[in-house]
PDB file of C-alpha atoms in Angstrom:
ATOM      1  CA  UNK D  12     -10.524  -7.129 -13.081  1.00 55.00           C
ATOM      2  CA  UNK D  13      -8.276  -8.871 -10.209  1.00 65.00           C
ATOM      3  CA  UNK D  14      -9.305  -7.724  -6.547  1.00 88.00           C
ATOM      4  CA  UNK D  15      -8.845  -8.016  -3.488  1.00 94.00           C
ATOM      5  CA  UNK D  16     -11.541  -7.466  -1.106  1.00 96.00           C
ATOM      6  CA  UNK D  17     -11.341  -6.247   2.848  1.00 97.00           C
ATOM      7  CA  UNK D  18     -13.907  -6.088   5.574  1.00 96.00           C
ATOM      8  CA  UNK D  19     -15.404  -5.038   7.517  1.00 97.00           C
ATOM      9  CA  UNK D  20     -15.246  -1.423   6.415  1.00 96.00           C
ATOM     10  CA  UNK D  21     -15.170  -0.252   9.980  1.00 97.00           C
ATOM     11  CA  UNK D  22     -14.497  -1.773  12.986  1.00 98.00           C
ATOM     12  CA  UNK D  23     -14.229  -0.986  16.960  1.00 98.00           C
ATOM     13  CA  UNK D  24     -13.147  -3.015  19.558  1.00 98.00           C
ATOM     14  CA  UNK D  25     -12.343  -1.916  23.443  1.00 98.00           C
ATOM     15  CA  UNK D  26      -8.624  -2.275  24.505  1.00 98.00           C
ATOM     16  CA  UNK D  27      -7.263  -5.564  25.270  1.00 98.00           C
ATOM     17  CA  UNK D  28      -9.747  -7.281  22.813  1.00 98.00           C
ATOM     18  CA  UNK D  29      -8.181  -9.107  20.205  1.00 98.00           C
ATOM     19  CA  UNK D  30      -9.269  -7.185  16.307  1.00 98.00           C
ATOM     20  CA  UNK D  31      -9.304  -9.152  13.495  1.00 98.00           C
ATOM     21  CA  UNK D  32      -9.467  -8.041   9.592  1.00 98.00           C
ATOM     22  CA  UNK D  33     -10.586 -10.380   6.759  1.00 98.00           C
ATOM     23  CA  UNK D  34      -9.432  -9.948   3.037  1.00 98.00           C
ATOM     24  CA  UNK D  35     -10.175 -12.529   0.244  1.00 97.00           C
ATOM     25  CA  UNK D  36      -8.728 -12.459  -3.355  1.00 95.00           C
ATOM     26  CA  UNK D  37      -9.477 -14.005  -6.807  1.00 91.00           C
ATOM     27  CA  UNK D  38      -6.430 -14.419  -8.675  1.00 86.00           C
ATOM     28  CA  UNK D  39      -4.333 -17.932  -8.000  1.00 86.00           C
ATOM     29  CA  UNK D  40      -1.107 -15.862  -9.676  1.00 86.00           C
ATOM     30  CA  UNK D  41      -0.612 -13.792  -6.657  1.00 89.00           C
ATOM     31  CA  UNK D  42       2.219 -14.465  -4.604  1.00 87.00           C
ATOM     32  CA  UNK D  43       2.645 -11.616  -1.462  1.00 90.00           C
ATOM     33  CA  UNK D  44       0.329 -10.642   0.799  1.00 94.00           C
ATOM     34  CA  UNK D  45       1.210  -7.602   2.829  1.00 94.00           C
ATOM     35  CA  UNK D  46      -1.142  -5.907   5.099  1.00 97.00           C
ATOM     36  CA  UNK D  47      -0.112  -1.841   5.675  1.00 97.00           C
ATOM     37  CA  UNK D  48      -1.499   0.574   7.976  1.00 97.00           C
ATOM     38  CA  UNK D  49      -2.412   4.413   7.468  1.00 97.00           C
ATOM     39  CA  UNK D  50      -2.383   6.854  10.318  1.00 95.00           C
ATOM     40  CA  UNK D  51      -4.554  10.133   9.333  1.00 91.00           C
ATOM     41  CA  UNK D  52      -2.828  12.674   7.339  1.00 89.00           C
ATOM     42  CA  UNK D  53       0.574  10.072   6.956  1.00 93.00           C
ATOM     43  CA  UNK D  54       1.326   7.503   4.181  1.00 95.00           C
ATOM     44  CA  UNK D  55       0.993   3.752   4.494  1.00 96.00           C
ATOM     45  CA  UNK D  56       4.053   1.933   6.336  1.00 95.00           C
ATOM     46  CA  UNK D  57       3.884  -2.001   6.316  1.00 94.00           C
ATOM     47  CA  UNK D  58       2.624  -3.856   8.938  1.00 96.00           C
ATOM     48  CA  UNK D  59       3.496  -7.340   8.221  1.00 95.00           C
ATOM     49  CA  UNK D  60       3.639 -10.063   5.431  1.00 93.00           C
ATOM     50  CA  UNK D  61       2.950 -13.270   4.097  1.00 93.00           C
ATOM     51  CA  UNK D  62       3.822 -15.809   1.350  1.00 90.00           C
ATOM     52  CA  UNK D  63       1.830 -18.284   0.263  1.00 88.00           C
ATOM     53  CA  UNK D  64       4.541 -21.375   1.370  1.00 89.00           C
ATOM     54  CA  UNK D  65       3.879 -20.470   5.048  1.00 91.00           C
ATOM     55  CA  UNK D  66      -0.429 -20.443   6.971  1.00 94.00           C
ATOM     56  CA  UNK D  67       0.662 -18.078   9.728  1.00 97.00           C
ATOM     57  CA  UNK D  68       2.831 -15.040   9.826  1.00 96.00           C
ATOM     58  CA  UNK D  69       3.741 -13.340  13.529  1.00 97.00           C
ATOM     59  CA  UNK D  70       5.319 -10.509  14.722  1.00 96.00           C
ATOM     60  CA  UNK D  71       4.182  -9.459  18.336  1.00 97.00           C
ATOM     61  CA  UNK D  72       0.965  -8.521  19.030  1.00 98.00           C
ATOM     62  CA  UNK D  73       0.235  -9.174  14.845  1.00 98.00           C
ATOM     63  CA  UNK D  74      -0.667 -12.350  13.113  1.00 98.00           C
ATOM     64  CA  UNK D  75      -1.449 -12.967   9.728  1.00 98.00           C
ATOM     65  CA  UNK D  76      -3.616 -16.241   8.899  1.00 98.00           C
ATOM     66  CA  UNK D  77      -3.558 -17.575   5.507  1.00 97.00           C
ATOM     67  CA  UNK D  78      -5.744 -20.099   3.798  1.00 96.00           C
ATOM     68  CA  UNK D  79      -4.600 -20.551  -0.169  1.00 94.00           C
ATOM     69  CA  UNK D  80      -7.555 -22.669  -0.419  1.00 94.00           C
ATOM     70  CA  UNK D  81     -10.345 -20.308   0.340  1.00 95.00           C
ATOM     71  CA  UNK D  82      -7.731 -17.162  -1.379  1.00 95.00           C
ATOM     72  CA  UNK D  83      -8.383 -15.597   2.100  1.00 97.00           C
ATOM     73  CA  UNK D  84      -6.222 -14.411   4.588  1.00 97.00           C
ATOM     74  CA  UNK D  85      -7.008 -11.831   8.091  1.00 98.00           C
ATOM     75  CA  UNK D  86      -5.126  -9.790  10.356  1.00 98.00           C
ATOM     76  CA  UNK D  87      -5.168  -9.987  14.080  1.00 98.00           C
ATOM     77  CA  UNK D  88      -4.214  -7.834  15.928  1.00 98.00           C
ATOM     78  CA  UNK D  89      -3.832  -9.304  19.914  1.00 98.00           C
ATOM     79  CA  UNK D  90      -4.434  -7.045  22.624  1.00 98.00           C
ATOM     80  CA  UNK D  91      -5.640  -4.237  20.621  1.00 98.00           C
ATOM     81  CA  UNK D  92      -4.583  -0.439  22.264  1.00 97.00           C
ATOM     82  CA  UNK D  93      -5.986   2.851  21.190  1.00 97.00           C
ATOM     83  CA  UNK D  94      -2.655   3.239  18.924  1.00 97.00           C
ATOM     84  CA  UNK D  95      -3.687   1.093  16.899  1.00 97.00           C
ATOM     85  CA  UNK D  96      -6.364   2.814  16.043  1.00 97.00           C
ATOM     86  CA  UNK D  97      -5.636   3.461  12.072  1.00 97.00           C
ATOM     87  CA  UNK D  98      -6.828   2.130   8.741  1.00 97.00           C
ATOM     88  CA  UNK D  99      -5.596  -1.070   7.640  1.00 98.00           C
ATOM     89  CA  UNK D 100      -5.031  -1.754   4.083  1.00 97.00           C
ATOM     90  CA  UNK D 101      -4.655  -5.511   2.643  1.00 97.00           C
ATOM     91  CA  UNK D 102      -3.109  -5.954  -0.426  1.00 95.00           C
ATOM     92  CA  UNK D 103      -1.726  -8.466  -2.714  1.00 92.00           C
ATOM     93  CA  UNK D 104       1.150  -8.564  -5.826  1.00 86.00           C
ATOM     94  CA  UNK D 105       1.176 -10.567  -8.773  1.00 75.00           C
ATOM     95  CA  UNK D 106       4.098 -10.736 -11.118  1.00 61.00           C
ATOM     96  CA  UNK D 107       4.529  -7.260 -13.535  1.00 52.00           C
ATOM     97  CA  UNK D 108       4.797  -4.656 -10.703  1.00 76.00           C
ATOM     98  CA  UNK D 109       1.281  -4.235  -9.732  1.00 80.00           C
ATOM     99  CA  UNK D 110       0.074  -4.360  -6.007  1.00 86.00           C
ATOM    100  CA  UNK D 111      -3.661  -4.404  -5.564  1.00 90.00           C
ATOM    101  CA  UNK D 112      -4.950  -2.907  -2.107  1.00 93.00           C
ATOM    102  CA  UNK D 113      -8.497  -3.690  -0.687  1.00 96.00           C
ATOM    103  CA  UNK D 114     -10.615  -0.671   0.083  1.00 95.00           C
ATOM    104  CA  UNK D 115      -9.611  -0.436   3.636  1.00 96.00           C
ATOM    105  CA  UNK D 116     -10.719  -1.302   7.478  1.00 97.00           C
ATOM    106  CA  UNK D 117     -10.918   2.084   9.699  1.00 97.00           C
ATOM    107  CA  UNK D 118     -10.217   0.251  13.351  1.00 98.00           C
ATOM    108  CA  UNK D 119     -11.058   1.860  16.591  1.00 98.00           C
ATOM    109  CA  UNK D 120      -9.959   0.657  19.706  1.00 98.00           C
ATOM    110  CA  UNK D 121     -11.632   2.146  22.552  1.00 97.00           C
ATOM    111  CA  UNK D 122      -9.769   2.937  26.177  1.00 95.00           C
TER     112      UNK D 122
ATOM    113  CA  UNK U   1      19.414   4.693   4.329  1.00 79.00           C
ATOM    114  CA  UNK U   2      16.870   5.276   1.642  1.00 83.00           C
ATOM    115  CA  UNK U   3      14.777   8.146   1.731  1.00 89.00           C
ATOM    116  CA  UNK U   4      11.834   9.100  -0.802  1.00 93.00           C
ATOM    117  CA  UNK U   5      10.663  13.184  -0.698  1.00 95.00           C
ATOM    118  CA  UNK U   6       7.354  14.231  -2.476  1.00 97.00           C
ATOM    119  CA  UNK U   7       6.676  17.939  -3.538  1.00 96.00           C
ATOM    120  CA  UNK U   8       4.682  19.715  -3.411  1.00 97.00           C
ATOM    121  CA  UNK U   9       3.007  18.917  -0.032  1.00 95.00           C
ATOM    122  CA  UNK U  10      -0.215  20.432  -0.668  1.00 96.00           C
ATOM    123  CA  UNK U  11      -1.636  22.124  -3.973  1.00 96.00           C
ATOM    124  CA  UNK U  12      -4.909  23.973  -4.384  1.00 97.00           C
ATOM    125  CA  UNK U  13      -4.896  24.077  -8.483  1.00 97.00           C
ATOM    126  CA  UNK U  14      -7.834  25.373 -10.954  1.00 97.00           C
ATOM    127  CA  UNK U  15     -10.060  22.836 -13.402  1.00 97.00           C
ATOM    128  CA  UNK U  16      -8.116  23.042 -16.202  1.00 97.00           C
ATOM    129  CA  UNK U  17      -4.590  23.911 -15.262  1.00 97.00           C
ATOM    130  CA  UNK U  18      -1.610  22.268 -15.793  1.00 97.00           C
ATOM    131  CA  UNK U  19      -0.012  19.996 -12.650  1.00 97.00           C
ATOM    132  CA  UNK U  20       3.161  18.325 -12.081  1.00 97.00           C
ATOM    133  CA  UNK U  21       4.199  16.396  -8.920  1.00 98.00           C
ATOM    134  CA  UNK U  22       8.206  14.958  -8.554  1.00 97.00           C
ATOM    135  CA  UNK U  23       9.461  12.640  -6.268  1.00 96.00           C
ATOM    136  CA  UNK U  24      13.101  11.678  -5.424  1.00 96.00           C
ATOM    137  CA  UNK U  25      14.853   8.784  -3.680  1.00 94.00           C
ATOM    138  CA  UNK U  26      17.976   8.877  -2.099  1.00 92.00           C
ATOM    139  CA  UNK U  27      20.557   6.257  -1.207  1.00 89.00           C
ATOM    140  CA  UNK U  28      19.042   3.203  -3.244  1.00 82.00           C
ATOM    141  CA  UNK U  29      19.842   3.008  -7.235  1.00 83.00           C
ATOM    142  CA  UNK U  30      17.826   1.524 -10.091  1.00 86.00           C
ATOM    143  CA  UNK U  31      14.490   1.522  -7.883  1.00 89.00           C
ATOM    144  CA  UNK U  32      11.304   0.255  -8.501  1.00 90.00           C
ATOM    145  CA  UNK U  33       9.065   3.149  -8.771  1.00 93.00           C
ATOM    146  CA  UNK U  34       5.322   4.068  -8.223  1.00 94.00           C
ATOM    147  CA  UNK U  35       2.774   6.181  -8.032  1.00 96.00           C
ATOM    148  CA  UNK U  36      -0.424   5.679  -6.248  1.00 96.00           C
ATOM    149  CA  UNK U  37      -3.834   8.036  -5.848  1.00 96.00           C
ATOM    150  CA  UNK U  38      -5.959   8.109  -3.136  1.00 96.00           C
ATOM    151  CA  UNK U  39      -9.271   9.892  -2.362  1.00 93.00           C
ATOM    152  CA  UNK U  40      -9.991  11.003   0.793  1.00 88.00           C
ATOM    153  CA  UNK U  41     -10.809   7.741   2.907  1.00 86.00           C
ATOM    154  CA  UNK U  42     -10.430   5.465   0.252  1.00 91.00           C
ATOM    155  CA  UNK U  43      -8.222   2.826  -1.346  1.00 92.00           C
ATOM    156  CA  UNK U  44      -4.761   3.014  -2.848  1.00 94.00           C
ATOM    157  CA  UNK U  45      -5.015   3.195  -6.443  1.00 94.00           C
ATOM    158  CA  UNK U  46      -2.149   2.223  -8.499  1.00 93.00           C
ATOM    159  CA  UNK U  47      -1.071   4.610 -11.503  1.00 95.00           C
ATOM    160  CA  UNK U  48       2.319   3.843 -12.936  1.00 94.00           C
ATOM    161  CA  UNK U  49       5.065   2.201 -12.448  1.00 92.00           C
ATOM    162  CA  UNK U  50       8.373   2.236 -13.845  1.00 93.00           C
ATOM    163  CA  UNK U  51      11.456  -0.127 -13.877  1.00 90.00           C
ATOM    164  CA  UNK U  52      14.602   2.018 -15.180  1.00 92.00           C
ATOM    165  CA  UNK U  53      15.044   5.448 -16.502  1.00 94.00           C
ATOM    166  CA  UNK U  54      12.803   5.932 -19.470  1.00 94.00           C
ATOM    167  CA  UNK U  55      10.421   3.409 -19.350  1.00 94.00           C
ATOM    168  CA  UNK U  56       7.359   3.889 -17.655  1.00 95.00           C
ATOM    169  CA  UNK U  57       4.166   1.655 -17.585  1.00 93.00           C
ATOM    170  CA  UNK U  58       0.146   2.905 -16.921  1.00 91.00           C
ATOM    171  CA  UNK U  59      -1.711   0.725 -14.897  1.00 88.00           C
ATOM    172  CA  UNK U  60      -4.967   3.073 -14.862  1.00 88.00           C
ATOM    173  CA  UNK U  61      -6.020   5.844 -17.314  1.00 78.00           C
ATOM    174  CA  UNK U  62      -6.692   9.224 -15.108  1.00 85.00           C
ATOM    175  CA  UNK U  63      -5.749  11.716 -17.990  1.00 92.00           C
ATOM    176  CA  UNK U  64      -2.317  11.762 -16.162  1.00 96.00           C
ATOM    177  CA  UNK U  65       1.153  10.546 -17.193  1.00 96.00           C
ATOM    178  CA  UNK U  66       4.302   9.956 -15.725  1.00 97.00           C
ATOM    179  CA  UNK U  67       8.517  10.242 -16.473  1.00 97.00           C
ATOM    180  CA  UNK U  68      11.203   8.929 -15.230  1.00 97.00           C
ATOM    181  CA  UNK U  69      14.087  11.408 -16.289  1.00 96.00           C
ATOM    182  CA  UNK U  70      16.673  10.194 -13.984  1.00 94.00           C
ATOM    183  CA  UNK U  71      17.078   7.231 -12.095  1.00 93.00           C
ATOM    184  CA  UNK U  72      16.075   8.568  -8.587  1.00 93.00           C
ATOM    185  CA  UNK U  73      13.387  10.464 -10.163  1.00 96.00           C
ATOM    186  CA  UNK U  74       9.930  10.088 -10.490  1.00 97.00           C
ATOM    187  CA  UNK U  75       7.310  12.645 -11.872  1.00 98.00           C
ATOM    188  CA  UNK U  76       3.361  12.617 -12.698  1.00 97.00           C
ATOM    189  CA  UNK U  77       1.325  15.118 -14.496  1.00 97.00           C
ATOM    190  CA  UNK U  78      -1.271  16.349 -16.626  1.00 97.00           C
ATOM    191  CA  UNK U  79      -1.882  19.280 -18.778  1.00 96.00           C
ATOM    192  CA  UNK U  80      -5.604  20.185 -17.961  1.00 97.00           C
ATOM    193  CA  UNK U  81      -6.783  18.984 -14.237  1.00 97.00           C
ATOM    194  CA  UNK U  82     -10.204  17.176 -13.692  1.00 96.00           C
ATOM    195  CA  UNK U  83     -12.122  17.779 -10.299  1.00 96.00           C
ATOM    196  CA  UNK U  84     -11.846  13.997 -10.289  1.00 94.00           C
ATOM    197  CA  UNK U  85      -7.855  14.609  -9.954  1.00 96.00           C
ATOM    198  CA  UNK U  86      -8.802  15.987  -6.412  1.00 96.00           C
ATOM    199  CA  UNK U  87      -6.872  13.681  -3.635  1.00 96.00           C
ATOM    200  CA  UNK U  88      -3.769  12.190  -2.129  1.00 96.00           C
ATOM    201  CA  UNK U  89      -0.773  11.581  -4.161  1.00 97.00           C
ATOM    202  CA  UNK U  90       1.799   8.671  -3.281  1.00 97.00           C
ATOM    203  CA  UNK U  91       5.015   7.529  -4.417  1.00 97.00           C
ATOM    204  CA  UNK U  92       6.830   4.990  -3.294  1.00 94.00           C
ATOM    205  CA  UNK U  93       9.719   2.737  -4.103  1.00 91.00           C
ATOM    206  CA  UNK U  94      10.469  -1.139  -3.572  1.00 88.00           C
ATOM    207  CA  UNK U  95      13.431  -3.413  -3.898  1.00 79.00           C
ATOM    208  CA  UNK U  96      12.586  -5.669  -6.901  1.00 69.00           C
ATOM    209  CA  UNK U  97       9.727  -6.773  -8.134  1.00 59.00           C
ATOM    210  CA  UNK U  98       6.249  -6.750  -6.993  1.00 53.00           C
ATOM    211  CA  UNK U  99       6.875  -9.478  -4.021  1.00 62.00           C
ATOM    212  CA  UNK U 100       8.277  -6.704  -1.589  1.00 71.00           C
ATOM    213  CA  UNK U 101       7.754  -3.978   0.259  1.00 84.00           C
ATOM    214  CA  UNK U 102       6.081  -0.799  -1.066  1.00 90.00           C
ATOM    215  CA  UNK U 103       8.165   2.367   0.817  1.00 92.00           C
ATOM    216  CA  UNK U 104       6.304   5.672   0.230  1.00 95.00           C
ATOM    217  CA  UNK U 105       7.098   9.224   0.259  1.00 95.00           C
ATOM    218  CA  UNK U 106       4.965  11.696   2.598  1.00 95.00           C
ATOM    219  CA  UNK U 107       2.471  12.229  -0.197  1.00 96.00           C
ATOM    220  CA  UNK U 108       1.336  14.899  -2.172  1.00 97.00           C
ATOM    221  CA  UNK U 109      -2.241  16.402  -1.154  1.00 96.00           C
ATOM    222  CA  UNK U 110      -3.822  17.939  -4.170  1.00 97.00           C
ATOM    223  CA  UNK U 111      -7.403  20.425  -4.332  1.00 97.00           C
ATOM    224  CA  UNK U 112      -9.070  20.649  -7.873  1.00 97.00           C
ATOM    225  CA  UNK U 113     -11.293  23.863  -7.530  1.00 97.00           C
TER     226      UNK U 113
END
């Protein structure tokens, strides 16, 4: 079965610090790599994406990293604030409609 | 602008009853659909997805299916609920294909007992 594994599981960092978020995945077919995040009690909203043409996505304090070598790719997030605080989900599409999402990263980011 | 609506909000249903949850999207036609389950704290699992009106494909067996019956209209359900059916219910749309963004609705928070 295709999947796409995240970790750590949880992480905490103190404000300012720079967070990052690892995710690695098996299948060569998959060509989007979006990484949403998940406030408690709301639904997932993307965060910010990635194709396999480009090695580094930004968008502010966000970067994506991408290595189609390895099949991994990490979040990190610069300059981390206490609203970030949320779960981050990785995730990754292949052709037919199906987007697979790694278990999760819970981030804290302590004041 | 698109908007996606999810009912019920919250359910508290009996092992063994019968469940049905709708969404609806607004101001996009001919949208990719989806539905998506997730336990509390966990990872979003994908159910079903569906192209046009009518068709409808399973991506994970849960005893549940799903129906498109109009074209901004999505529905899942079962006849007999599992305790295992316990969590959050998503749907969401996207623009075309599987290479974009996933939009959902507010979700549908379901309690076998």
């Amino acid at each position: 079965q295709q999947q796409v594994r995240q970790s750590p599981q949880s992480l905490t960092v103190w404000e300012g610090e720079t967070a990052i978020l690892n995710c690695s995945y098996e299948d060569s077919t998959f060509d989007y790599f979006p990484w949403y995040h998940q406030f408690p009690g709301e639904s997932p909203a993307l965060l910010i994406a990635i194709r396999p043409v480009s090695n580094k996505k930004e968008d502010g304090r966000f970067t994506i990293f991408f290595n189609k070598r390895e099949k991994k790719f990490s979040l990190h997030i610069a300059d981390s604030q206490p609203g970030d605080s949320a779960t981050y989900f990785c995730a990754a599409s292949e052709i037919a409609y199906k987007v697979i999402f790694g278990k999760g990263t819970h981030l804290h980011v302590l004041p | 602008a698109q908007t996606i609506h999810q009912w019920p909000v919250a359910e508290i249903k009996a092992v063994g009853s019968p469940l049905s949850l709708g969404c609806t999207i607004k101001g996009k036609s001919s949208p990719n659909l989806y539905w998506y389950w997730q336990a509390t704290g966990g990872t979003l699992q994908q159910l079903f997805y569906s192209i046009t009106v009518g068709q409808v494909e399973s991506v994970v067996q849960l005893n549940l299916s799903a129906s498109r019956p109009k074209d901004d209209q999505f529905i899942l359900s079962t006849e007999k609920l599992l305790l295992s059916h316990s969590g959050f219910y998503l749907c969401a749309w996207s623009l075309d294909g599987a290479g974009n963004t996933l939009y959902f609705g507010e979700g549908s928070r379901l309690i076998v007992v």
